Amino acid sequence: LEFFKIDAAGFEDGKWASDKLIANNNTWTVTVPDSIAPGQYVLRHEIMLS
């Protein structure tokens, strides 16, 4: 199993990504790039708090 990143968020416009996640009813939208080859993938997310 190989991992590669398709999205990242941190501190932007005076807010942490976790604050934006909470404000958006604990949902986050990510678009899988068209450049990724067709196939079966395991999608995984991380939430890192400081």
Short mmCIF file of C-alpha atoms in Angstrom, two decimals:
data_model
loop_
_atom_site.label_atom_id
_atom_site.label_comp_id
_atom_site.label_asym_id
_atom_site.label_seq_id
_atom_site.Cartn_x
_atom_site.Cartn_y
_atom_site.Cartn_z
CA LEU A 1 0.00 0.00 0.00
CA GLU A 2 1.44 3.36 -1.03
CA PHE A 3 0.35 6.73 0.31
CA PHE A 4 0.21 10.09 -1.44
CA LYS A 5 -1.35 13.38 -0.41
CA ILE A 6 -4.14 15.03 -2.41
CA ASP A 7 -5.12 17.77 0.08
CA ALA A 8 -3.79 19.63 3.09
CA ALA A 9 -5.00 22.50 5.24
CA GLY A 10 -3.60 24.35 8.22
CA PHE A 11 -3.68 27.95 9.45
CA GLU A 12 -5.14 30.26 6.82
CA ASP A 13 -6.97 33.61 6.96
CA GLY A 14 -6.65 33.66 10.75
CA LYS A 15 -8.34 30.29 11.25
CA TRP A 16 -7.18 26.72 11.70
CA ALA A 17 -8.56 24.07 9.38
CA SER A 18 -10.13 22.35 12.40
CA ASP A 19 -12.15 25.52 13.11
CA LYS A 20 -13.41 25.50 9.51
CA LEU A 21 -14.27 21.80 9.84
CA ILE A 22 -16.35 22.44 12.96
CA ALA A 23 -18.08 25.45 11.37
CA ASN A 24 -18.99 23.26 8.38
CA ASN A 25 -20.89 20.68 10.48
CA ASN A 26 -17.78 18.45 10.71
CA THR A 27 -17.65 17.88 6.96
CA TRP A 28 -14.80 18.43 4.53
CA THR A 29 -14.93 18.17 0.75
CA VAL A 30 -11.99 16.90 -1.27
CA THR A 31 -11.85 16.41 -5.02
CA VAL A 32 -9.82 13.46 -6.25
CA PRO A 33 -7.66 14.82 -9.10
CA ASP A 34 -8.47 13.65 -12.63
CA SER A 35 -4.77 12.86 -13.10
CA ILE A 36 -4.96 9.88 -10.71
CA ALA A 37 -5.10 6.61 -12.63
CA PRO A 38 -8.32 4.59 -12.50
CA GLY A 39 -8.29 1.83 -9.91
CA GLN A 40 -9.19 0.94 -6.36
CA TYR A 41 -7.89 3.20 -3.63
CA VAL A 42 -8.08 3.47 0.14
CA LEU A 43 -8.91 7.05 1.17
CA ARG A 44 -7.61 8.17 4.55
CA HIS A 45 -7.76 11.46 6.43
CA GLU A 46 -5.98 12.89 9.44
CA ILE A 47 -6.95 15.66 11.81
CA MET A 48 -3.97 17.00 13.70
CA LEU A 49 -4.66 19.37 16.57
CA SER A 50 -2.15 21.42 18.46
#
